[in-house]
Amino acid sequence: MPLFSAPSFAPGQVLTTCKLGLGQMLSWGSAFYLPAILAGAMGESLGIPPSRIFAAFSLALLMMALTGPVAGRLIDRWGGRPLLMATNLLFALGLVLLSQVQTHVQLFAVWLLLGLAMGAGLYEAAFATSVRLYGKAARGSIVGITLFGGFASTLSWPLTTWLLHGWGWREACLVWAGVQLLVLLPLHASLPRAPARAGADAVVPPTGLPAAPAVPAAALRGQWLSLVLLALTFAAIWFIGTSMMSHLPRLLMVSGASATAAVAAAALVGPAQVASRIADYAFLRRAHPLWSARIAVTAYPLAALLLAVFGAPGAWAYALAFGLGNGIMTVVIGTLPLAMFGAQGYGQRQGLLMVPARMTQASAPFLFGLALEQWQLGALWVLMLAASMAATALWCLRPKQV
């Protein structure tokens, strides 16, 4: 008997999933992925080093960590539609202001605002919105949302680069602000309203799905060890993922690959992530997400081993293995807490679980960059250590289901 059964989709759930997924793809592209393309031009225009741009971005990531639990609680209470619409306005305002900054003080202030929007409008908010609408049946929606999100960099990096070279970084920010107002605000306005809650916290899914059972507060209070282990796992995984998003081409070049080969190999990560998410849903959707996580986390040390042993010839295998593992783990971050603790209070709990992950995410570009500078390919040991912590925590968990 499966440990985690995937209920049928509710009427309209596929359309809602597509709307949330498209919103995530464009929202990630219009904020989180901007510094990778615009930092150099912004720094040159403002007369500050690019590192100052990334420092402001790190501050935004810390703001994300603080915003997540509050945003999750609001979604638990009112549903995601009004909050996501509000974040579109915040994104648009932040991007317009970013296009006008003249000093580094203004830069840091604007990225704080964008951090607030990201904390209330990216993956965790979309996952919580889906859970608030569909209860335990939201697992399929979470997978679908991440399928769209996997193409965020594939779309945004070339588009932002084209805007940068065609008009400039300030105009690129204004275009993305227009996307938030003209595309995403109407899109999120068309999301279904959250159903009324039965009692204090229970979720009542739309017609066609059984209601999620209420979970006694005492039962959740006994789950602190599981919550800590999950938070540790997510922190380690986000450290690895953010380190690679910041330094993957450079790491592959340190292994001996040419700049062209490194960029080409790094381009495999996006398709590999999407392929792994499809495979996970096709073959493991009726298994408890903990098993998906345990399988996926082995990809990180395997990738490091391939690169350490084979050097430049292993660059392609490294990018592919990392993408496969990271793709599944991004889904697991949404589905595993749902399977273990249920739909009740999902948004706030998810926000709290992700606080340590956001903290490590903020530090990852600097810390792994320092390790890469000091130890060259030996920096892989940092990733191995993080992966070992995640794997140990996952094997200490038991596949409970609420």
Coordinates of C-alpha atoms in Angstrom, one line a residue:
M1 CA 0.0 0.0 0.0
P2 CA 1.5 3.4 -0.9
L3 CA 2.6 5.6 1.9
F4 CA 1.4 8.7 0.1
S5 CA -1.5 8.5 -2.3
A6 CA -2.1 11.2 -4.9
P7 CA -5.8 12.1 -5.1
S8 CA -7.4 13.1 -8.4
F9 CA -7.1 16.6 -9.6
A10 CA -10.0 18.9 -8.6
P11 CA -11.9 20.7 -11.3
G12 CA -9.8 23.7 -12.4
Q13 CA -6.7 22.6 -10.5
V14 CA -4.6 22.1 -13.7
L15 CA -5.5 25.6 -14.9
T16 CA -4.7 27.1 -11.5
T17 CA -1.4 25.2 -11.4
C18 CA -0.5 26.6 -14.8
K19 CA -1.3 30.2 -13.6
L20 CA 0.8 29.8 -10.5
G21 CA 3.7 28.2 -12.4
L22 CA 3.7 30.9 -15.0
G23 CA 3.7 33.5 -12.2
Q24 CA 6.7 31.8 -10.6
M25 CA 8.6 31.6 -13.8
L26 CA 8.2 35.3 -14.5
S27 CA 8.6 36.5 -10.8
W28 CA 11.9 34.6 -10.3
G29 CA 13.1 36.0 -13.6
S30 CA 12.2 39.6 -12.8
A31 CA 14.0 39.8 -9.4
F32 CA 16.0 36.8 -8.2
Y33 CA 17.9 36.3 -11.5
L34 CA 18.5 39.9 -12.3
P35 CA 21.8 40.5 -10.4
A36 CA 23.6 37.7 -12.4
I37 CA 23.1 39.7 -15.6
L38 CA 22.8 43.3 -14.4
A39 CA 25.3 43.5 -11.6
G40 CA 28.3 44.6 -13.8
A41 CA 26.4 47.3 -15.6
M42 CA 24.7 48.6 -12.4
G43 CA 28.0 48.8 -10.6
E44 CA 29.7 50.6 -13.5
S45 CA 26.8 53.1 -13.7
L46 CA 26.7 53.8 -10.0
G47 CA 30.4 53.8 -9.5
I48 CA 30.5 50.9 -7.1
P49 CA 32.0 47.4 -7.4
P50 CA 29.6 44.5 -8.5
S51 CA 30.3 43.0 -5.1
R52 CA 28.2 45.8 -3.6
I53 CA 25.3 44.8 -5.8
F54 CA 25.5 41.3 -4.5
A55 CA 25.7 42.5 -0.9
A56 CA 22.4 44.4 -1.4
F57 CA 21.0 41.2 -3.0
S58 CA 22.1 39.2 0.1
L59 CA 20.3 41.7 2.3
A60 CA 17.2 41.0 0.1
L61 CA 17.6 37.3 0.8
L62 CA 17.7 37.9 4.5
M63 CA 14.5 39.9 4.2
M64 CA 13.0 36.9 2.4
A65 CA 13.7 34.8 5.4
L66 CA 11.9 37.2 7.8
T67 CA 9.0 37.6 5.5
G68 CA 8.2 34.0 4.8
P69 CA 6.5 32.9 8.0
V70 CA 4.3 36.0 8.0
A71 CA 3.3 35.5 4.4
G72 CA 2.6 31.9 5.0
R73 CA 0.3 32.7 7.9
L74 CA -1.6 35.2 5.8
I75 CA -2.1 32.6 3.1
D76 CA -3.3 30.1 5.7
R77 CA -5.9 32.7 6.8
W78 CA -7.0 34.4 3.5
G79 CA -5.6 32.3 0.7
G80 CA -2.9 33.3 -1.8
R81 CA -4.8 35.3 -4.3
P82 CA -4.7 38.7 -2.5
L83 CA -1.1 38.3 -1.3
L84 CA 0.2 37.3 -4.7
M85 CA -1.5 40.3 -6.2
A86 CA 0.0 42.6 -3.5
T87 CA 3.5 41.2 -4.3
N88 CA 3.0 42.0 -8.0
L89 CA 2.5 45.6 -7.0
L90 CA 5.6 45.5 -4.6
F91 CA 7.7 43.9 -7.4
A92 CA 6.6 46.6 -9.8
L93 CA 7.3 49.4 -7.4
G94 CA 10.7 47.9 -6.4
L95 CA 11.8 47.5 -10.0
V96 CA 10.7 51.0 -10.9
L97 CA 12.6 52.4 -8.0
L98 CA 15.6 50.2 -8.9
S99 CA 15.7 51.8 -12.3
Q100 CA 16.1 55.2 -10.7
V101 CA 18.7 54.5 -8.0
Q102 CA 21.7 56.8 -7.9
T103 CA 23.5 55.9 -4.7
H104 CA 24.4 52.7 -2.8
V105 CA 22.1 53.7 0.0
Q106 CA 19.2 53.8 -2.3
L107 CA 20.3 50.5 -3.8
F108 CA 20.2 48.7 -0.5
A109 CA 16.8 50.2 0.4
V110 CA 15.3 49.1 -2.9
W111 CA 16.6 45.6 -2.6
L112 CA 15.1 45.4 0.9
L113 CA 11.7 46.2 -0.7
L114 CA 12.3 43.6 -3.4
G115 CA 13.3 41.1 -0.7
L116 CA 9.9 41.7 0.9
A117 CA 8.2 41.0 -2.4
M118 CA 10.3 37.8 -3.0
G119 CA 9.6 36.5 0.5
A120 CA 5.9 36.8 0.0
G121 CA 5.7 35.9 -3.7
L122 CA 8.1 33.1 -4.7
Y123 CA 7.9 29.3 -4.4
E124 CA 6.8 28.9 -0.8
A125 CA 3.9 31.4 -1.3
A126 CA 2.8 29.5 -4.5
F127 CA 3.0 26.1 -2.7
A128 CA 1.0 27.4 0.2
T129 CA -1.6 28.9 -2.1
S130 CA -2.0 25.5 -3.8
V131 CA -2.3 23.7 -0.4
R132 CA -4.8 26.2 0.8
L133 CA -6.9 25.5 -2.2
Y134 CA -6.5 21.7 -2.6
G135 CA -5.2 20.3 0.6
K136 CA -3.3 17.1 0.3
A137 CA -4.1 16.9 -3.4
A138 CA -1.7 19.8 -3.9
R139 CA 1.3 17.6 -4.4
G140 CA 0.6 17.4 -8.2
S141 CA 0.3 21.2 -8.3
I142 CA 3.6 21.7 -6.5
V143 CA 5.3 19.5 -9.1
G144 CA 3.6 21.5 -11.9
I145 CA 4.6 24.8 -10.4
T146 CA 8.3 23.8 -10.2
L147 CA 8.2 22.6 -13.8
F148 CA 7.4 26.1 -14.9
G149 CA 9.9 27.6 -12.4
G150 CA 12.6 25.4 -13.8
F151 CA 12.6 27.5 -17.0
A152 CA 12.9 30.8 -15.1
S153 CA 16.6 31.3 -15.8
T154 CA 16.3 29.8 -19.3
L155 CA 13.8 32.6 -20.2
S156 CA 15.0 35.5 -18.0
W157 CA 18.8 35.4 -18.5
P158 CA 18.7 35.7 -22.4
L159 CA 15.8 38.2 -22.2
T160 CA 17.5 40.4 -19.6
T161 CA 20.8 40.2 -21.5
W162 CA 19.0 41.4 -24.7
L163 CA 17.3 44.2 -22.8
L164 CA 20.6 45.2 -21.2
H165 CA 22.5 45.4 -24.5
G166 CA 19.6 46.9 -26.4
W167 CA 18.5 49.6 -24.0
G168 CA 20.4 49.4 -20.7
W169 CA 19.9 48.1 -17.2
R170 CA 17.5 50.8 -16.1
E171 CA 15.2 50.1 -19.0
A172 CA 15.4 46.3 -18.3
C173 CA 14.1 46.9 -14.8
L174 CA 11.2 49.0 -16.2
V175 CA 10.3 46.2 -18.7
W176 CA 10.2 43.6 -15.9
A177 CA 8.1 46.1 -13.8
G178 CA 5.7 46.2 -16.7
V179 CA 5.6 42.4 -16.8
Q180 CA 4.5 42.4 -13.1
L181 CA 1.7 44.9 -13.7
L182 CA 0.4 43.9 -17.1
V183 CA 0.9 40.2 -17.1
L184 CA 1.2 38.8 -13.5
L185 CA -1.3 41.1 -11.7
P186 CA -4.2 40.1 -14.0
L187 CA -3.0 36.5 -13.9
H188 CA -3.1 36.3 -10.1
A189 CA -6.4 38.2 -10.0
S190 CA -7.9 35.3 -12.0
L191 CA -6.9 32.7 -9.4
P192 CA -9.8 31.1 -7.5
R193 CA -10.7 32.5 -4.1
A194 CA -9.7 30.4 -1.2
P195 CA -12.6 28.3 0.3
A196 CA -14.0 29.0 3.7
R197 CA -12.1 27.3 6.5
A198 CA -13.9 24.8 8.6
G199 CA -13.2 25.7 12.2
A200 CA -10.0 27.5 13.2
D201 CA -7.5 26.1 10.7
A202 CA -8.8 23.2 8.7
V203 CA -8.7 23.5 4.9
V204 CA -11.9 22.8 2.9
P205 CA -10.8 21.9 -0.6
P206 CA -13.0 22.5 -3.6
T207 CA -15.8 20.1 -4.6
G208 CA -14.5 16.8 -5.8
L209 CA -11.8 16.4 -3.1
P210 CA -12.1 15.2 0.5
A211 CA -11.4 17.7 3.2
A212 CA -8.1 17.6 4.9
P213 CA -8.5 16.2 8.4
A214 CA -7.9 18.6 11.3
V215 CA -4.6 17.9 13.0
P216 CA -4.6 18.2 16.8
A217 CA -2.2 20.9 18.0
A218 CA -0.7 18.4 20.5
A219 CA 0.3 16.1 17.7
L220 CA 2.2 18.8 16.0
R221 CA 3.9 19.9 19.2
G222 CA 5.4 16.3 19.3
Q223 CA 6.9 16.8 15.9
W224 CA 9.7 19.3 16.8
L225 CA 12.5 16.8 16.1
S226 CA 11.1 16.2 12.6
L227 CA 10.8 19.9 12.0
V228 CA 14.4 20.6 13.1
L229 CA 15.6 17.8 10.8
L230 CA 13.6 19.2 7.9
A231 CA 14.9 22.7 8.5
L232 CA 18.5 21.4 8.6
T233 CA 17.9 19.5 5.3
F234 CA 16.4 22.4 3.5
A235 CA 19.2 24.7 4.7
A236 CA 21.9 22.4 3.4
I237 CA 20.1 21.9 0.1
W238 CA 19.6 25.6 -0.5
F239 CA 23.2 26.3 0.3
I240 CA 24.3 23.8 -2.4
G241 CA 21.8 25.1 -4.9
T242 CA 22.6 28.8 -4.4
S243 CA 26.3 28.1 -4.5
M244 CA 25.9 26.5 -7.9
M245 CA 23.6 29.2 -9.3
S246 CA 26.3 31.7 -8.4
H247 CA 29.5 29.8 -9.2
L248 CA 28.8 26.8 -11.4
P249 CA 30.6 28.0 -14.6
R250 CA 33.5 29.2 -12.5
L251 CA 33.7 25.8 -10.7
L252 CA 33.7 23.9 -14.0
M253 CA 36.5 26.2 -15.3
V254 CA 38.6 25.5 -12.2
S255 CA 38.3 21.8 -13.1
G256 CA 40.0 22.6 -16.4
A257 CA 37.0 23.2 -18.7
S258 CA 37.2 26.1 -21.1
A259 CA 34.8 29.0 -20.6
T260 CA 32.7 27.9 -23.6
A261 CA 32.5 24.3 -22.4
A262 CA 31.7 25.4 -18.8
V263 CA 28.8 27.6 -19.9
A264 CA 27.5 24.9 -22.2
A265 CA 27.7 22.3 -19.5
A266 CA 26.0 24.6 -17.0
A267 CA 23.1 25.0 -19.4
L268 CA 22.3 21.4 -18.8
V269 CA 21.1 22.1 -15.3
G270 CA 17.8 23.6 -16.2
P271 CA 16.6 20.8 -18.6
A272 CA 17.9 18.2 -16.1
Q273 CA 15.9 19.8 -13.3
V274 CA 12.7 19.7 -15.4
A275 CA 13.3 16.1 -16.5
S276 CA 13.9 14.9 -13.0
R277 CA 10.7 16.5 -11.8
I278 CA 8.7 14.8 -14.5
A279 CA 10.4 11.5 -13.7
D280 CA 9.7 11.9 -10.0
Y281 CA 6.0 12.5 -10.6
A282 CA 5.7 9.7 -13.1
F283 CA 7.4 7.0 -11.1
L284 CA 7.3 8.1 -7.5
R285 CA 4.2 10.1 -7.1
R286 CA 2.5 7.4 -5.0
A287 CA 5.6 6.9 -2.7
H288 CA 6.2 9.1 0.3
P289 CA 8.2 12.2 -0.7
L290 CA 10.9 11.2 1.8
W291 CA 12.0 8.4 -0.5
S292 CA 12.3 10.9 -3.4
A293 CA 14.4 13.1 -1.2
R294 CA 16.7 10.3 0.0
I295 CA 17.3 9.2 -3.6
A296 CA 17.8 12.8 -4.9
V297 CA 20.3 13.9 -2.2
T298 CA 22.7 11.2 -3.4
A299 CA 23.1 13.1 -6.6
Y300 CA 25.2 15.9 -5.0
P301 CA 28.1 13.8 -3.7
L302 CA 27.9 11.7 -6.9
A303 CA 28.3 14.9 -9.0
A304 CA 31.2 16.1 -6.8
L305 CA 32.9 12.7 -7.2
L306 CA 32.6 12.8 -10.9
L307 CA 34.1 16.2 -11.2
A308 CA 36.9 15.5 -8.7
V309 CA 37.9 12.2 -10.4
F310 CA 37.6 13.2 -14.1
G311 CA 38.2 16.9 -14.0
A312 CA 37.1 18.8 -17.1
P313 CA 35.8 15.7 -18.9
G314 CA 33.4 15.2 -16.0
A315 CA 31.9 18.8 -16.2
W316 CA 29.0 17.6 -18.3
A317 CA 28.2 14.7 -16.0
Y318 CA 28.6 17.0 -12.9
A319 CA 26.0 19.5 -14.3
L320 CA 23.6 16.7 -15.3
A321 CA 23.8 14.9 -11.9
F322 CA 23.5 18.2 -10.0
G323 CA 20.5 19.2 -12.1
L324 CA 18.7 15.9 -11.6
G325 CA 19.1 15.9 -7.8
N326 CA 18.4 19.6 -7.4
G327 CA 15.2 19.4 -9.5
I328 CA 13.7 16.7 -7.3
M329 CA 14.8 18.4 -4.0
T330 CA 13.1 21.7 -5.0
V331 CA 9.8 19.7 -5.3
V332 CA 10.5 17.9 -2.0
I333 CA 10.8 21.2 -0.2
G334 CA 7.1 21.7 -0.9
T335 CA 5.7 18.1 -0.8
L336 CA 7.6 16.6 2.2
P337 CA 6.2 18.9 4.9
L338 CA 2.7 18.5 3.3
A339 CA 3.0 14.7 3.6
M340 CA 4.4 14.7 7.1
F341 CA 2.3 17.4 8.8
G342 CA -0.7 17.8 6.6
A343 CA -2.4 20.9 5.1
Q344 CA -3.4 22.6 8.4
G345 CA -1.1 25.6 9.0
Y346 CA 1.0 24.6 6.0
G347 CA 1.9 28.2 4.9
Q348 CA 3.2 29.4 8.3
R349 CA 5.0 26.1 8.9
Q350 CA 6.6 26.3 5.5
G351 CA 7.8 29.8 6.1
L352 CA 9.4 28.9 9.4
L353 CA 11.1 25.8 7.9
M354 CA 12.6 28.0 5.2
V355 CA 14.1 30.6 7.6
P356 CA 17.4 28.7 8.1
A357 CA 17.4 27.9 4.3
R358 CA 17.1 31.6 3.4
M359 CA 19.9 32.4 5.9
T360 CA 22.3 29.9 4.3
Q361 CA 21.1 31.0 0.8
A362 CA 22.1 34.6 1.7
S363 CA 25.6 33.5 2.7
A364 CA 26.2 30.9 0.0
P365 CA 27.5 33.1 -2.8
F366 CA 30.2 34.6 -0.5
L367 CA 31.2 31.5 1.4
F368 CA 31.4 29.2 -1.5
G369 CA 33.2 31.8 -3.6
L370 CA 35.7 32.2 -0.8
A371 CA 36.2 28.4 -0.7
L372 CA 36.6 28.3 -4.4
E373 CA 39.2 31.1 -4.3
Q374 CA 41.2 29.5 -1.5
W375 CA 40.9 25.8 -2.3
Q376 CA 40.1 25.6 -6.0
L377 CA 38.5 22.2 -6.8
G378 CA 38.9 21.4 -3.1
A379 CA 35.8 23.5 -2.5
L380 CA 33.9 20.4 -3.5
W381 CA 34.4 19.2 0.0
V382 CA 32.1 22.1 1.2
L383 CA 29.4 20.7 -1.0
M384 CA 30.1 17.2 0.2
L385 CA 29.7 18.3 3.8
A386 CA 26.4 20.0 3.1
A387 CA 25.1 17.0 1.2
S388 CA 26.2 14.7 4.0
M389 CA 24.3 16.8 6.6
A390 CA 21.2 16.7 4.4
A391 CA 21.4 12.9 3.8
T392 CA 21.9 12.2 7.5
A393 CA 18.9 14.3 8.5
L394 CA 16.7 12.6 5.9
W395 CA 17.7 9.1 7.0
C396 CA 16.9 10.1 10.6
L397 CA 13.3 11.1 9.6
R398 CA 10.5 8.5 9.5
P399 CA 8.0 8.6 6.6
K400 CA 5.1 9.7 8.7
Q401 CA 1.9 10.8 7.0
V402 CA -0.9 13.1 8.4

